[in-house]
Tab-separated table of C-alpha atoms in Angstrom:
chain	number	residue	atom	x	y	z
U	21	UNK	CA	-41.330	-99.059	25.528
U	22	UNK	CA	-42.781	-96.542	27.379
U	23	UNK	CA	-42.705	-97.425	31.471
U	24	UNK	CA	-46.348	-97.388	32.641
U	25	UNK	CA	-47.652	-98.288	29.319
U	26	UNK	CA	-51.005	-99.701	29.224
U	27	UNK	CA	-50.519	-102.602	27.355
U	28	UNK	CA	-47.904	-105.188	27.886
U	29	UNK	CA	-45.120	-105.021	25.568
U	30	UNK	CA	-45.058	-108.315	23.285
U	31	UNK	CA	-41.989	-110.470	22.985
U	32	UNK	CA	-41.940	-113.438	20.794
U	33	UNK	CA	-38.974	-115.698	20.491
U	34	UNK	CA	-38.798	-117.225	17.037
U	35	UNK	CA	-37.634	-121.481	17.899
U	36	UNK	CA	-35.765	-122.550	14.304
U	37	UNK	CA	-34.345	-125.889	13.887
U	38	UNK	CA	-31.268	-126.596	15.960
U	39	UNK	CA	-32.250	-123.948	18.228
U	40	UNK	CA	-30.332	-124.100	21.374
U	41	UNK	CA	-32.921	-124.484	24.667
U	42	UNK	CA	-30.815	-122.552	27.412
U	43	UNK	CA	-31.403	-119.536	25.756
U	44	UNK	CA	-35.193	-120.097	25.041
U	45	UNK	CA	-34.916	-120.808	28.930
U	46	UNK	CA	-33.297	-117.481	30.040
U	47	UNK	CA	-36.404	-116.014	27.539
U	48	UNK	CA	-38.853	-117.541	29.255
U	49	UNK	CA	-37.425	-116.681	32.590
U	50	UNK	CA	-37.093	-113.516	31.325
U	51	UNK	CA	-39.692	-112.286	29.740
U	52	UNK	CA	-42.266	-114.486	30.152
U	53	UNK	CA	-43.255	-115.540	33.850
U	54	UNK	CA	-46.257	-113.714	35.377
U	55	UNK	CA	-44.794	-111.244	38.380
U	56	UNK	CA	-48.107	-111.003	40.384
U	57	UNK	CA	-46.073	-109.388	43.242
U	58	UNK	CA	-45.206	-106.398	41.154
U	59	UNK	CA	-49.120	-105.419	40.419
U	60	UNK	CA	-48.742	-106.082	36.822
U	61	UNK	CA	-47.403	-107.894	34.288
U	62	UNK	CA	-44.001	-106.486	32.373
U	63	UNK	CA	-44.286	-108.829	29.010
U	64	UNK	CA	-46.880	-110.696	27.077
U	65	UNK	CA	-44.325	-113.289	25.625
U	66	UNK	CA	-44.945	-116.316	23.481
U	67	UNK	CA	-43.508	-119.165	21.215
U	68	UNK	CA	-43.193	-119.700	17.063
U	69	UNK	CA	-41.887	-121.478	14.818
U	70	UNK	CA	-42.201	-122.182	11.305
U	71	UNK	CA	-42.823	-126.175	11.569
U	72	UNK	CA	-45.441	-127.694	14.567
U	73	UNK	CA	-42.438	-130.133	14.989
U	74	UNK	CA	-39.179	-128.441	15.896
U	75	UNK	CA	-36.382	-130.731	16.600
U	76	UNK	CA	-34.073	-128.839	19.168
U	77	UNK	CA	-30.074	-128.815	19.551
U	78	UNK	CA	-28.725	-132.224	19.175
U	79	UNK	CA	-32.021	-133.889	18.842
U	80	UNK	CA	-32.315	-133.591	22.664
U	81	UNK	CA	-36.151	-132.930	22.437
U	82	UNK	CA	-38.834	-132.008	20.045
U	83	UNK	CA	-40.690	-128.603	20.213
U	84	UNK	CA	-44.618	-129.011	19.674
U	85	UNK	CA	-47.523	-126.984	20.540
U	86	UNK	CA	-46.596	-123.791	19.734
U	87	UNK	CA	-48.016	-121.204	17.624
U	88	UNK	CA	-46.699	-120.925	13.782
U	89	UNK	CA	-44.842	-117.772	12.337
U	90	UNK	CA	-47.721	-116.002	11.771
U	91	UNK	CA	-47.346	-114.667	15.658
U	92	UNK	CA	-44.195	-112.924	14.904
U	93	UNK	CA	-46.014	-110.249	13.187
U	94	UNK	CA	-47.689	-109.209	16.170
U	95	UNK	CA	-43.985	-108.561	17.942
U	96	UNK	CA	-42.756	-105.617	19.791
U	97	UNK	CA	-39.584	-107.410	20.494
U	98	UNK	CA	-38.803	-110.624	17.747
U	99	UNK	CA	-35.962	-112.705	19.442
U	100	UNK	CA	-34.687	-113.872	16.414
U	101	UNK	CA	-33.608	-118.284	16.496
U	102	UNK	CA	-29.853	-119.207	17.426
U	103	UNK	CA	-28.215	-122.207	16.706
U	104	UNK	CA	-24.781	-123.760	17.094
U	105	UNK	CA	-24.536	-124.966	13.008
U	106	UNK	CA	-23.655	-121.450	12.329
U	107	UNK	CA	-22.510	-122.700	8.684
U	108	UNK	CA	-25.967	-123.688	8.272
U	109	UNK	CA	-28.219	-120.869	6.294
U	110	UNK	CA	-31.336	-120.269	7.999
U	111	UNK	CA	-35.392	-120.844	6.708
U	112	UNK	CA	-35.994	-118.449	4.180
U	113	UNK	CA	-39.182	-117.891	5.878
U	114	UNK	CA	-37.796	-117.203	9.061
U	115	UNK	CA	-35.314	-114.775	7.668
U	116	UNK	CA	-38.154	-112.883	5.788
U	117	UNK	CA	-39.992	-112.547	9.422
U	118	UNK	CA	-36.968	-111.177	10.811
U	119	UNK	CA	-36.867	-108.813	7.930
U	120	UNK	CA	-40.469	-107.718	8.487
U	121	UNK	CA	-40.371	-107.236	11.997
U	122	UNK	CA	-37.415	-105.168	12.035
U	123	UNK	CA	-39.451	-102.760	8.525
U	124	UNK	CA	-42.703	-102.290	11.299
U	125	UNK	CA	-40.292	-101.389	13.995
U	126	UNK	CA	-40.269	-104.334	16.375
U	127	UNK	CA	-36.722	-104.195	18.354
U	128	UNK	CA	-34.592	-107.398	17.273
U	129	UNK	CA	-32.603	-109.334	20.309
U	130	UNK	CA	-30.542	-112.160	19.055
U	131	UNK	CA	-28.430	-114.187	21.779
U	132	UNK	CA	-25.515	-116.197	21.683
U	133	UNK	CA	-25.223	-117.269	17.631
U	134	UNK	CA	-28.298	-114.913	16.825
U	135	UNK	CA	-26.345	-112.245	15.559
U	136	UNK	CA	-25.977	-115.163	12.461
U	137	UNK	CA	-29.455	-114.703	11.950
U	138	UNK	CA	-30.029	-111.238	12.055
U	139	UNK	CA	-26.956	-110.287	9.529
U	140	UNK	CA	-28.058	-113.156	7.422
U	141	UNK	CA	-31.251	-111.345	7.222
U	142	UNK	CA	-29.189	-108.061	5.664
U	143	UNK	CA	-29.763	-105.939	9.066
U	144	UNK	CA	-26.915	-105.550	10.638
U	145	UNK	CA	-24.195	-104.087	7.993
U	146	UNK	CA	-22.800	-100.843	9.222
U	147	UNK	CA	-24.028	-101.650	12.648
U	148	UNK	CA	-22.087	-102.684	15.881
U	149	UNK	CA	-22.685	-106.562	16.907
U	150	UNK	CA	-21.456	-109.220	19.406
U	151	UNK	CA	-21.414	-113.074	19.449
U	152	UNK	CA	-20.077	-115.648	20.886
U	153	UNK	CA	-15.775	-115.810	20.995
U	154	UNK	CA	-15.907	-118.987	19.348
U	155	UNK	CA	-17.340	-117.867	15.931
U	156	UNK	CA	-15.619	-114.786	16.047
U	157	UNK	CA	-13.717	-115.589	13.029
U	158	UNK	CA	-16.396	-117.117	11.214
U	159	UNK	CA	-18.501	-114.590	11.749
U	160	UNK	CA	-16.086	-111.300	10.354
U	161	UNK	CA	-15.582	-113.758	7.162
U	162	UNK	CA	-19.285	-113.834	6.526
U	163	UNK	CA	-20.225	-110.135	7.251
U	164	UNK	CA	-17.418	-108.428	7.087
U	165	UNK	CA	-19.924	-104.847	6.913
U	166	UNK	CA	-21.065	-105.857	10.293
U	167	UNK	CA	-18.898	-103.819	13.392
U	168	UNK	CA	-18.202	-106.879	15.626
U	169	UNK	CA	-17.265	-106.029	19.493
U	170	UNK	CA	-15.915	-109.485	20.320
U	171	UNK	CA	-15.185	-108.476	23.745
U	172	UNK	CA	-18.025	-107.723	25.364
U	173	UNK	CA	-21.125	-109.478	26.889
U	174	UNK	CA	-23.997	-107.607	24.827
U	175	UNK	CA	-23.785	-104.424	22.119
U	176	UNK	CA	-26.982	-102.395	22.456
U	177	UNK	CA	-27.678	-100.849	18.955
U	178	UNK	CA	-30.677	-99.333	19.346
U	179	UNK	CA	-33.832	-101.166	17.888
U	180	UNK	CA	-31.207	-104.543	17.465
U	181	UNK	CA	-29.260	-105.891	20.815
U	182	UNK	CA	-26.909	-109.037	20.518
U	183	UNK	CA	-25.576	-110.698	23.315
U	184	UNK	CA	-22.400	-113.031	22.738
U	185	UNK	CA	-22.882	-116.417	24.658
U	186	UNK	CA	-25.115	-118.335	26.304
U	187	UNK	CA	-24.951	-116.799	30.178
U	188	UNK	CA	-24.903	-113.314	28.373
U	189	UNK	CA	-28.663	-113.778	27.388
U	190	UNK	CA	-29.630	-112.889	30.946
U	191	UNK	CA	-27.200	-110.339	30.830
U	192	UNK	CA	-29.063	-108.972	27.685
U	193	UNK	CA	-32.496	-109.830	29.120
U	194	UNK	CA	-32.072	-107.710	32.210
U	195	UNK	CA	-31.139	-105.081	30.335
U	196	UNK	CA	-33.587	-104.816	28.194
U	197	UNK	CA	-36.232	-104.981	31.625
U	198	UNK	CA	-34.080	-102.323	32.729
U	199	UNK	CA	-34.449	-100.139	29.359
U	200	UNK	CA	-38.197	-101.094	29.543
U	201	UNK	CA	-39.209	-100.298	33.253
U	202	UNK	CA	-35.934	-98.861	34.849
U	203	UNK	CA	-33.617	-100.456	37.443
U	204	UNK	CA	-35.866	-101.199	40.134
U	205	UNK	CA	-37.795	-103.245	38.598
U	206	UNK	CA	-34.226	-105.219	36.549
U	207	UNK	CA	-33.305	-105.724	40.226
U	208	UNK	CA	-36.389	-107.787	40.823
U	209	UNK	CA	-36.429	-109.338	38.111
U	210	UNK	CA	-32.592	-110.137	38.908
U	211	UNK	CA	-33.145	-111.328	42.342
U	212	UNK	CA	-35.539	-113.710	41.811
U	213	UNK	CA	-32.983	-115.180	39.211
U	214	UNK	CA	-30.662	-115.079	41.281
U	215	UNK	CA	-28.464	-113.629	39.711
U	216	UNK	CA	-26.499	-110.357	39.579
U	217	UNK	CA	-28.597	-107.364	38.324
U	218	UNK	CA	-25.533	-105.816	36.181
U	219	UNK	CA	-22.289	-107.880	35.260
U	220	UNK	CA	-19.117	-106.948	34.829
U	221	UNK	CA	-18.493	-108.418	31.119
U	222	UNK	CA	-16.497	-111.807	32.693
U	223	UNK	CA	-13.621	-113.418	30.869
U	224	UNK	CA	-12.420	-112.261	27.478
U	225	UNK	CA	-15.360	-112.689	26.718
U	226	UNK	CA	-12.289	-112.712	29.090
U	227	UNK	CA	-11.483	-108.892	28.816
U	228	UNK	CA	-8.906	-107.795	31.770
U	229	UNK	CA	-11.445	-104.655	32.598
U	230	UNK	CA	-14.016	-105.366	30.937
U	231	UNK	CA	-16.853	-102.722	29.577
U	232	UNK	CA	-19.794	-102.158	32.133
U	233	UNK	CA	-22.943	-102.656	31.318
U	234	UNK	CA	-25.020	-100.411	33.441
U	235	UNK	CA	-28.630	-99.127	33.699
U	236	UNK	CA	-27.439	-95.336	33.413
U	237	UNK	CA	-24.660	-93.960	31.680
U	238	UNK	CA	-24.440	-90.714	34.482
U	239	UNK	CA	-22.342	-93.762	36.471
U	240	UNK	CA	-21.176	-95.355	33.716
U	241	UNK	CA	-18.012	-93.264	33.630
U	242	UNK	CA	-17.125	-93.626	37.068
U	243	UNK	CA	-17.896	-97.118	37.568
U	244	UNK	CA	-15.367	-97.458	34.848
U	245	UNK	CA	-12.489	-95.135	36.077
U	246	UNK	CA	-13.115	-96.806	39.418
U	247	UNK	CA	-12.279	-100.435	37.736
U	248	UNK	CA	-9.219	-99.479	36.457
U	249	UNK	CA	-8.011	-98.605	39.568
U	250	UNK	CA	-9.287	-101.263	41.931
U	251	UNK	CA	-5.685	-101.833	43.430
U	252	UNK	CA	-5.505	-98.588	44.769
U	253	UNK	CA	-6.657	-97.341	47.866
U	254	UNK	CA	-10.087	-95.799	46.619
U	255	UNK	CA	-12.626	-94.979	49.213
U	256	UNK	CA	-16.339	-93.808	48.839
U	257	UNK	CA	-14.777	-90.563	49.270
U	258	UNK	CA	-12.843	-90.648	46.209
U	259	UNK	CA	-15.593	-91.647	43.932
U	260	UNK	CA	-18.205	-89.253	45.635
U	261	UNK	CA	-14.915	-86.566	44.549
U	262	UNK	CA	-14.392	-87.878	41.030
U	263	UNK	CA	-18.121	-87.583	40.269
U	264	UNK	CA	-18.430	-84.416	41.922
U	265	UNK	CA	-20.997	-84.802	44.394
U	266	UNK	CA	-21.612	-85.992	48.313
U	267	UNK	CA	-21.160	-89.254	49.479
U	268	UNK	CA	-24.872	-89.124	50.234
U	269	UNK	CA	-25.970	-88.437	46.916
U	270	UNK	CA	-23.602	-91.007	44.965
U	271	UNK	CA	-25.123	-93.326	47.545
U	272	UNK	CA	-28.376	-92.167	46.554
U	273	UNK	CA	-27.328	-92.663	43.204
U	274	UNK	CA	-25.958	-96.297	43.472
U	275	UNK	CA	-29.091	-97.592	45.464
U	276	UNK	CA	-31.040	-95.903	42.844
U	277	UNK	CA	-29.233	-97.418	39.943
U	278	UNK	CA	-27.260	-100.562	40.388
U	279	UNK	CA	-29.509	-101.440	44.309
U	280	UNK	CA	-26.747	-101.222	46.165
U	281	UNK	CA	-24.313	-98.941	47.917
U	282	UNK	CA	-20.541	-97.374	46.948
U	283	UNK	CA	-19.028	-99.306	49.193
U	284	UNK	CA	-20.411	-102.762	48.573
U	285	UNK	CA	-20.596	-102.282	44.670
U	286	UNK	CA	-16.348	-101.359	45.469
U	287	UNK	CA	-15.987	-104.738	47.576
U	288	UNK	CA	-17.793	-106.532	44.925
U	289	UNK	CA	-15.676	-105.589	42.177
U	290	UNK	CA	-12.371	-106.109	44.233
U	291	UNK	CA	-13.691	-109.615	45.078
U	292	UNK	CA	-14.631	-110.018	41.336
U	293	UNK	CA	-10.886	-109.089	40.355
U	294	UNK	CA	-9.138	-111.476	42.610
U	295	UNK	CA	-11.419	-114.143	41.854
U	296	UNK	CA	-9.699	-113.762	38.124
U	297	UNK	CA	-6.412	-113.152	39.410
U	298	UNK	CA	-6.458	-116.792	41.141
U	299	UNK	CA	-8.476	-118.317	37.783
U	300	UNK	CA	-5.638	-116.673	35.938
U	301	UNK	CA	-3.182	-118.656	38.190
U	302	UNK	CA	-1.516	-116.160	41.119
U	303	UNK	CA	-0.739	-118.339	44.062
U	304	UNK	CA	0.116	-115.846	46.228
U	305	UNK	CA	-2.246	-114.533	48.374
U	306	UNK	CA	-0.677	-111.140	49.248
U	307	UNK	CA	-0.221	-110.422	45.559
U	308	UNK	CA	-3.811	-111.207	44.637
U	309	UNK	CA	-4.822	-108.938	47.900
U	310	UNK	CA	-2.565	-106.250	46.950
U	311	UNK	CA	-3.290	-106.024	43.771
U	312	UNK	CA	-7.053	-106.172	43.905
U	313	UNK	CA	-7.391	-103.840	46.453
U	314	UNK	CA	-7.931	-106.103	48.687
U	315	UNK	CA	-4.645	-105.152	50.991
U	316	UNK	CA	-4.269	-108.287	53.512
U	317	UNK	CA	-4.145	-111.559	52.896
U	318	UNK	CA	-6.769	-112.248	55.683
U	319	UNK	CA	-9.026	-110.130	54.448
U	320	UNK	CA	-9.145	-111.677	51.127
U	321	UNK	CA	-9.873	-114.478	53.053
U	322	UNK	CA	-12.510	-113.133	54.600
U	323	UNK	CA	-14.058	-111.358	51.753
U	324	UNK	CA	-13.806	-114.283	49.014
U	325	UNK	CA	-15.484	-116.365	51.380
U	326	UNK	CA	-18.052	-114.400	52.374
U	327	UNK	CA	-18.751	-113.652	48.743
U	328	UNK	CA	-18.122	-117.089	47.090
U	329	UNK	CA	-18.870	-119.540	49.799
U	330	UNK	CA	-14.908	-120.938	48.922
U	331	UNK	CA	-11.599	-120.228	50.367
U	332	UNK	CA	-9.425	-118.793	48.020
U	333	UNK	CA	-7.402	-122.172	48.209
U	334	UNK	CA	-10.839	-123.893	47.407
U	335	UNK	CA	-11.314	-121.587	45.074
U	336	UNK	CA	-8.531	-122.291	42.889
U	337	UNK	CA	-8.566	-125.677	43.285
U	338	UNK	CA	-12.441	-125.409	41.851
U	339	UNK	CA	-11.983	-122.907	39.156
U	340	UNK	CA	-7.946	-122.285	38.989
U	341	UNK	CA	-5.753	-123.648	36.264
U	342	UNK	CA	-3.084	-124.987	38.811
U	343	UNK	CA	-2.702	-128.733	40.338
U	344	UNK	CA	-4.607	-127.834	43.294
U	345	UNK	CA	-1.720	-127.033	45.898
U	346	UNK	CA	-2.604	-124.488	48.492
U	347	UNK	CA	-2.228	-120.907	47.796
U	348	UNK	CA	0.869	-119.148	49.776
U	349	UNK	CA	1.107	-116.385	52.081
């Protein structure tokens, strides 16, 4: 969509049976609250689904009140129904929206088990995919035409994005505001989710450097030679000299397009590394500074505090697989 366009760009998240309601939440939080402090509104977003009584995941709630599937055809963005009975064959009806949408050109955005849905619907053979870890399996059995990328958080394919779990579909959702209306306006959106603008693909879904998914691809390179080398002694210098230009213009750049600077996007990502490194089970703190870049033991201290709330110690005994002893100098 272009930015500055007139009209707000329609997004209408399809609700089958079984659908699951976190990620109709990160939708609606998404794409669908009214922004009065930006001056306009980003999305004119609404509800279908093919029944007026849709019983949701588990029977938790029903769904009533919203509008039927005629709405869909109206879509510039169809977010397609997930569900966690994968084994289950969707609503003929629903697939054959899906199918139209994607024939007028709507974009397609499933999340978590969506991806189901949209290769059910005969889109996605010869095309590049993710879902969620856990059906992984089930999922290469089924469409075995389909390019699955198990190891990342989202696969942007164009006119038909997939995000593979349940988290991921803000992931995917602030990516797509970013496509839309560029980064500054993804960072806002991000901040008043709180939650981070760009993420660095988390655990396999656990990958050990995972893929970045970033709002331009003149950083992407960098950002990614940087991450494999997070235990060395990189400064701003060195990335301002690997991406051949100033420090002041790759700070530009970062502000720009992550909204924040070399040095603190650096920190962030050495924090983020020895955060895993103690989930993963190193009890000792000089190896987890060391080897995240980190260099002293007190100043991982300092810094996974500072960015976590938690001592490392706490941190483990919160999120680490261990009994809960005390880390070790």
């Amino acid at each position: 969509m272009p930015q500055g366009s007139s009209q707000p760009h329609r997004v209408v998240l399809v609700v089958d049976e079984n659908s699951n309601p976190f990620e109709m939440s990160c939708a609606i939080e998404v794409f669908g609250l009214r922004r009065p402090e930006l001056g306009r509104e980003l999305y004119d977003f609404g509800l279908c689904a093919a029944r007026p009584l849709t019983r949701m995941r588990d029977g938790f709630f029903t769904l009533t009140g919203v509008a039927g599937l005629e709405a869909a055809e109206e879509a510039d963005t169809l977010i397609v129904p997930n569900r966690p009975d994968t084994g289950t064959p969707r609503a003929p009806e629903v697939l054959e929206v899906v199918r139209r949408a994607h024939a007028r050109g709507a974009r397609l955005l499933g999340f978590c088990s969506g991806a189901f849905t949209i290769a059910e619907a005969g889109l996605l053979d010869g095309r590049r995919a993710a879902c969620h870890w856990m059906w992984a399996e089930s999922f290469r059995a089924r469409f075995p035409k389909v390019r699955l990328e198990p190891d990342v958080l989202f696969v942007d394919d164009g006119d038909i994005l997939t995000a593979s779990g349940s988290a991921s579909a803000l992931d995917l959702g602030l990516h797509v505001v970013r496509r839309d209306h560029g980064a500054e306006i993804a960072n806002h959106v991000s901040r008043r989710l709180v939650f981070a603008a760009h993420r660095d693909g988390g655990q396999r879904q656990f990958v050990e450097r995972p893929v970045p998914d970033v709002p331009d691809e003149s950083l992407g390179p960098l950002l990614a030679w940087a991450q494999e080398r997070l235990g060395e002694p990189l400064t701003v210098a060195d990335l301002a000299g690997r991406a051949s230009v100033s420090p002041a213009t790759l700070h530009r750049r970062f502000r720009t397009q992550l909204g924040t600077t070399p040095l603190a996007w650096l920190t962030g990502e050495r924090v983020a590394l020895a955060c895993r490194l103690i989930e993963r089970g190193e009890e000792r703190l000089d190896v987890v500074a060391a080897r995240s870049g980190l260099g002293t033991a007190a100043n991982l201290r300092v810094r996974v505090r500072r960015e976590t709330g938690l001592s490392p110690s706490a941190y483990r005994r919160r999120f680490g697989p261990g009994s809960g002893e005390p880390l070790v100098s």
